[in-house]
Amino acid sequence: MKILISTDIEGVAGVFAAEQVRAGNPEYERARRWMTAEANAAIEGAFAGGAQAVWVNDSHGGFRNLLPDALDARARVILGKPRVLGMMAGLEARPDLVFMIGYHAKSQTRGVLAHTINSSAFTQVWLNGVEVGEAGLYGALAREHGAHVALASGDDVFAQETRPLFPDAHFETVKTAGGASTGDTLTPAAACARILAAARETVERAWAAGMRAESHRPAPATCTLRVQTAAFADLFAVLPTLERVDAVTLRFGGESVEYVVRTLNSLSAMSFMLR
């Protein structure tokens, strides 16, 4: 059984402030160690449950946050950008299960450090008419590639909004949001213990159920994107594949969820022209 672990930082226990998720300060250096520890807990639990191969994908910011020399040597580490599949790079290896560790709530919610892909440019994203955050979007991409979203961790707002999308997955809540930058949290050690146990149980359950990667079945997908300002919509509407709906809303579609993800990541990169 093969496992892909996608790791973000905003949903990690103990992380509440913007300084903790931006490189260049001591608070970030401490938070990236906690992120690495939670990834390690998921790796250890996956192998303890019977996984035969594990990939861990650094899925925050520039995708260069995990400390490779501190990770379990049995895992393969996916670092750096740009990537075709973004936060789900590693799906190319046809994993059976996907874990989302340290994920956060979508934008326009009270989750800790909540946003969707690009907080400077994007306000809201709808996939096939359903508003989604990063977990909903990338979970749909994983499902399109035949993998099962089996485990996710983050704050309570993230769990509440994401559970209906993946009702068979196990959600581990490591902190409770009091707002965008406040709340209560498990200690990093306690969070890691919970994630390790959940990962082991998840893989054991998947083995017992005979859960394996399914056939890759892409299907047409549509996306509606609301942006922060009309200037971003002006910029994005330069692409002929996007339809301008109103001053700050655009719509596009393609042959698959992967097409939507790749387009959104391209728009996110374009947005740096206006910063």
Short mmCIF file of C-alpha atoms in Angstrom, two decimals:
data_model
loop_
_atom_site.label_atom_id
_atom_site.label_comp_id
_atom_site.label_asym_id
_atom_site.label_seq_id
_atom_site.Cartn_x
_atom_site.Cartn_y
_atom_site.Cartn_z
CA MET A 1 0.00 0.00 0.00
CA LYS A 2 1.33 3.43 -1.02
CA ILE A 3 0.61 6.66 0.89
CA LEU A 4 0.97 10.30 -0.17
CA ILE A 5 1.15 12.78 2.73
CA SER A 6 0.50 16.40 1.78
CA THR A 7 1.70 18.75 4.54
CA ASP A 8 0.73 22.38 5.11
CA ILE A 9 1.65 24.57 8.08
CA GLU A 10 -1.35 26.73 9.04
CA GLY A 11 -3.17 23.74 10.54
CA VAL A 12 -0.21 22.56 12.63
CA ALA A 13 -0.63 22.56 16.41
CA GLY A 14 0.74 25.73 17.99
CA VAL A 15 0.60 27.81 14.80
CA PHE A 16 -1.61 30.92 14.98
CA ALA A 17 0.35 33.93 13.68
CA ALA A 18 1.40 35.10 10.23
CA GLU A 19 5.02 35.29 11.39
CA GLN A 20 4.97 31.57 12.02
CA VAL A 21 4.19 30.73 8.39
CA ARG A 22 6.54 33.19 6.66
CA ALA A 23 10.23 32.50 6.23
CA GLY A 24 12.80 34.89 7.61
CA ASN A 25 12.12 34.98 11.35
CA PRO A 26 12.69 32.77 14.40
CA GLU A 27 8.97 32.01 14.85
CA TYR A 28 8.84 30.44 11.39
CA GLU A 29 11.94 28.34 12.10
CA ARG A 30 10.23 26.92 15.19
CA ALA A 31 6.93 26.32 13.35
CA ARG A 32 8.60 24.49 10.46
CA ARG A 33 10.09 22.08 13.01
CA TRP A 34 6.58 21.42 14.35
CA MET A 35 5.39 20.93 10.75
CA THR A 36 8.20 18.45 10.17
CA ALA A 37 7.35 16.63 13.41
CA GLU A 38 3.69 16.24 12.39
CA ALA A 39 4.77 14.94 8.98
CA ASN A 40 7.07 12.48 10.74
CA ALA A 41 4.23 11.30 12.96
CA ALA A 42 2.10 10.61 9.90
CA ILE A 43 4.97 8.77 8.20
CA GLU A 44 5.71 6.65 11.27
CA GLY A 45 2.04 5.83 11.75
CA ALA A 46 1.60 4.90 8.10
CA PHE A 47 4.51 2.45 8.19
CA ALA A 48 3.35 1.04 11.53
CA GLY A 49 -0.03 0.38 9.92
CA GLY A 50 1.54 -1.58 7.08
CA ALA A 51 2.36 1.00 4.38
CA GLN A 52 4.94 -0.20 1.90
CA ALA A 53 5.92 3.20 0.49
CA VAL A 54 5.33 6.77 1.68
CA TRP A 55 5.85 10.09 -0.08
CA VAL A 56 5.63 13.34 1.89
CA ASN A 57 4.84 16.49 -0.08
CA ASP A 58 5.83 19.93 1.27
CA SER A 59 2.70 21.90 0.37
CA HIS A 60 3.19 25.32 1.98
CA GLY A 61 4.28 28.54 0.28
CA GLY A 62 7.43 27.95 -1.75
CA PHE A 63 7.21 24.22 -0.91
CA ARG A 64 10.57 24.34 0.90
CA ASN A 65 9.62 24.21 4.59
CA LEU A 66 10.10 20.61 5.74
CA LEU A 67 13.51 19.72 7.13
CA PRO A 68 14.60 16.67 5.10
CA ASP A 69 17.38 15.71 7.51
CA ALA A 70 14.81 15.46 10.32
CA LEU A 71 12.35 13.26 8.44
CA ASP A 72 11.95 9.50 8.69
CA ALA A 73 14.51 8.03 6.30
CA ARG A 74 11.97 5.53 4.92
CA ALA A 75 9.96 8.30 3.22
CA ARG A 76 10.56 10.10 -0.07
CA VAL A 77 10.30 13.92 0.14
CA ILE A 78 8.77 16.17 -2.54
CA LEU A 79 10.11 19.74 -2.40
CA GLY A 80 10.15 22.90 -4.51
CA LYS A 81 8.01 24.57 -7.17
CA PRO A 82 6.60 25.00 -9.76
CA ARG A 83 4.82 21.66 -9.94
CA VAL A 84 2.09 20.43 -12.26
CA LEU A 85 0.02 18.98 -9.40
CA GLY A 86 0.92 21.51 -6.72
CA MET A 87 -0.05 20.33 -3.22
CA MET A 88 -0.78 16.86 -4.61
CA ALA A 89 2.51 16.27 -6.40
CA GLY A 90 3.19 12.60 -5.83
CA LEU A 91 -0.11 11.43 -7.30
CA GLU A 92 2.00 10.42 -10.28
CA ALA A 93 3.19 7.46 -8.15
CA ARG A 94 -0.41 6.17 -7.93
CA PRO A 95 -0.81 6.18 -4.13
CA ASP A 96 -3.71 4.30 -2.60
CA LEU A 97 -4.32 6.76 0.23
CA VAL A 98 -3.80 10.50 0.73
CA PHE A 99 -3.22 12.16 4.10
CA MET A 100 -3.66 15.94 4.50
CA ILE A 101 -1.63 17.05 7.51
CA GLY A 102 -1.61 20.61 8.90
CA TYR A 103 -4.36 21.83 6.56
CA HIS A 104 -6.46 24.94 7.19
CA ALA A 105 -9.98 26.24 6.56
CA LYS A 106 -11.05 28.03 3.39
CA SER A 107 -11.08 31.82 2.99
CA GLN A 108 -13.93 33.90 4.41
CA THR A 109 -14.18 31.65 7.49
CA ARG A 110 -13.06 32.03 11.11
CA GLY A 111 -10.49 29.26 10.84
CA VAL A 112 -6.92 29.88 11.97
CA LEU A 113 -5.01 31.66 9.17
CA ALA A 114 -7.81 30.68 6.79
CA HIS A 115 -7.32 31.31 3.07
CA THR A 116 -7.63 29.57 -0.28
CA ILE A 117 -4.43 29.15 -2.32
CA ASN A 118 -3.49 32.84 -2.50
CA SER A 119 -4.80 35.20 0.19
CA SER A 120 -3.49 38.27 -1.63
CA ALA A 121 -5.44 37.59 -4.83
CA PHE A 122 -8.21 35.02 -4.27
CA THR A 123 -11.27 35.46 -2.08
CA GLN A 124 -13.42 32.41 -2.87
CA VAL A 125 -13.27 29.37 -5.16
CA TRP A 126 -16.14 27.17 -6.34
CA LEU A 127 -15.51 23.80 -7.98
CA ASN A 128 -18.50 22.46 -9.90
CA GLY A 129 -20.74 24.85 -7.98
CA VAL A 130 -19.45 23.92 -4.49
CA GLU A 131 -17.33 26.40 -2.56
CA VAL A 132 -14.07 24.73 -1.60
CA GLY A 133 -10.83 25.43 0.18
CA GLU A 134 -7.50 23.86 -0.61
CA ALA A 135 -8.53 20.53 0.92
CA GLY A 136 -11.70 20.34 -1.16
CA LEU A 137 -9.90 21.29 -4.34
CA TYR A 138 -6.87 19.07 -3.91
CA GLY A 139 -8.92 16.25 -2.43
CA ALA A 140 -10.98 16.27 -5.61
CA LEU A 141 -7.75 16.11 -7.60
CA ALA A 142 -6.60 13.12 -5.54
CA ARG A 143 -9.92 11.39 -6.09
CA GLU A 144 -9.70 12.07 -9.82
CA HIS A 145 -6.32 10.28 -9.81
CA GLY A 146 -7.85 7.30 -8.04
CA ALA A 147 -6.51 7.94 -4.52
CA HIS A 148 -8.66 7.89 -1.38
CA VAL A 149 -8.51 10.86 1.01
CA ALA A 150 -8.20 8.90 4.24
CA LEU A 151 -6.81 11.20 6.96
CA ALA A 152 -6.73 14.94 7.59
CA SER A 153 -5.58 17.15 10.46
CA GLY A 154 -6.03 20.82 11.29
CA ASP A 155 -8.34 23.03 13.33
CA ASP A 156 -12.01 22.47 14.10
CA VAL A 157 -13.28 24.86 11.40
CA PHE A 158 -11.27 22.98 8.78
CA ALA A 159 -12.66 19.66 9.98
CA GLN A 160 -16.27 20.86 10.01
CA GLU A 161 -16.17 22.28 6.47
CA THR A 162 -14.18 19.42 4.93
CA ARG A 163 -15.73 16.33 6.55
CA PRO A 164 -18.87 16.43 4.34
CA LEU A 165 -16.65 16.29 1.23
CA PHE A 166 -14.80 13.17 2.44
CA PRO A 167 -17.17 11.44 4.87
CA ASP A 168 -15.11 8.24 5.03
CA ALA A 169 -11.90 10.03 6.05
CA HIS A 170 -10.61 10.33 9.62
CA PHE A 171 -10.25 13.92 10.88
CA GLU A 172 -7.86 14.72 13.69
CA THR A 173 -8.51 18.14 15.29
CA VAL A 174 -5.29 19.45 16.85
CA LYS A 175 -6.55 22.94 17.73
CA THR A 176 -9.76 24.94 18.11
CA ALA A 177 -10.07 28.27 16.34
CA GLY A 178 -11.12 31.32 18.30
CA GLY A 179 -10.61 33.48 15.24
CA ALA A 180 -8.13 34.08 12.45
CA SER A 181 -5.14 34.21 14.82
CA THR A 182 -6.34 32.88 18.14
CA GLY A 183 -7.57 29.70 19.75
CA ASP A 184 -6.46 26.79 21.93
CA THR A 185 -4.18 23.98 20.82
CA LEU A 186 -2.71 20.65 21.72
CA THR A 187 0.99 20.77 22.42
CA PRO A 188 3.15 19.72 19.46
CA ALA A 189 4.00 16.47 21.24
CA ALA A 190 0.36 15.65 21.94
CA ALA A 191 -0.64 16.48 18.37
CA CYS A 192 2.07 14.21 16.99
CA ALA A 193 0.94 11.35 19.22
CA ARG A 194 -2.63 11.75 17.96
CA ILE A 195 -1.57 11.94 14.29
CA LEU A 196 0.69 8.88 14.63
CA ALA A 197 -2.11 6.80 16.14
CA ALA A 198 -4.63 8.02 13.56
CA ALA A 199 -2.27 7.27 10.65
CA ARG A 200 -1.59 3.76 11.91
CA GLU A 201 -5.29 3.01 12.42
CA THR A 202 -6.20 4.52 9.05
CA VAL A 203 -3.76 2.32 7.14
CA GLU A 204 -4.73 -0.78 9.11
CA ARG A 205 -8.39 -0.10 8.34
CA ALA A 206 -7.61 0.44 4.65
CA TRP A 207 -5.77 -2.89 4.49
CA ALA A 208 -8.70 -4.65 6.14
CA ALA A 209 -11.16 -3.05 3.72
CA GLY A 210 -9.05 -3.84 0.67
CA MET A 211 -8.87 -0.14 -0.23
CA ARG A 212 -6.62 0.44 -3.23
CA ALA A 213 -6.08 3.08 -5.87
CA GLU A 214 -8.86 3.13 -8.43
CA SER A 215 -8.85 3.78 -12.15
CA HIS A 216 -7.94 7.31 -13.20
CA ARG A 217 -11.21 8.86 -14.45
CA PRO A 218 -11.01 12.59 -15.26
CA ALA A 219 -14.26 14.39 -15.99
CA PRO A 220 -15.08 17.93 -17.11
CA ALA A 221 -14.96 20.50 -14.30
CA THR A 222 -15.95 24.14 -13.87
CA CYS A 223 -14.54 26.79 -11.56
CA THR A 224 -15.83 30.15 -10.41
CA LEU A 225 -13.21 32.42 -8.85
CA ARG A 226 -13.79 35.58 -6.83
CA VAL A 227 -10.75 37.82 -6.45
CA GLN A 228 -9.73 40.57 -4.05
CA THR A 229 -9.90 43.53 -6.45
CA ALA A 230 -11.03 44.40 -9.96
CA ALA A 231 -7.37 44.84 -10.87
CA PHE A 232 -6.77 41.11 -10.35
CA ALA A 233 -9.83 40.31 -12.47
CA ASP A 234 -8.49 42.63 -15.19
CA LEU A 235 -5.21 40.74 -15.16
CA PHE A 236 -6.69 37.25 -15.12
CA ALA A 237 -9.24 38.05 -17.83
CA VAL A 238 -6.33 38.51 -20.24
CA LEU A 239 -6.38 34.72 -20.53
CA PRO A 240 -8.93 33.84 -23.24
CA THR A 241 -10.08 30.75 -21.35
CA LEU A 242 -11.57 32.88 -18.54
CA GLU A 243 -14.99 34.54 -18.70
CA ARG A 244 -15.50 37.79 -16.76
CA VAL A 245 -18.73 37.50 -14.74
CA ASP A 246 -18.56 40.82 -12.88
CA ALA A 247 -15.95 43.21 -11.50
CA VAL A 248 -14.32 40.60 -9.24
CA THR A 249 -15.67 37.25 -10.46
CA LEU A 250 -14.41 34.99 -13.24
CA ARG A 251 -15.46 31.61 -14.57
CA PHE A 252 -13.69 28.91 -16.55
CA GLY A 253 -13.86 25.20 -17.23
CA GLY A 254 -11.83 22.36 -18.58
CA GLU A 255 -11.62 18.67 -19.16
CA SER A 256 -10.69 17.74 -15.58
CA VAL A 257 -10.13 18.87 -11.99
CA GLU A 258 -6.43 18.83 -12.83
CA TYR A 259 -7.10 21.45 -15.50
CA VAL A 260 -8.81 23.64 -12.89
CA VAL A 261 -5.98 23.22 -10.38
CA ARG A 262 -3.30 24.02 -12.93
CA THR A 263 -5.18 27.10 -14.10
CA LEU A 264 -5.66 28.39 -10.54
CA ASN A 265 -1.98 27.91 -9.77
CA SER A 266 -1.06 29.74 -12.98
CA LEU A 267 -3.34 32.64 -12.00
CA SER A 268 -1.78 32.69 -8.54
CA ALA A 269 1.67 33.04 -10.14
CA MET A 270 0.38 35.80 -12.44
CA SER A 271 -0.92 37.75 -9.44
CA PHE A 272 2.61 38.65 -8.37
CA MET A 273 2.60 41.23 -11.19
CA LEU A 274 0.29 43.38 -9.04
CA ARG A 275 2.24 43.16 -5.78
#
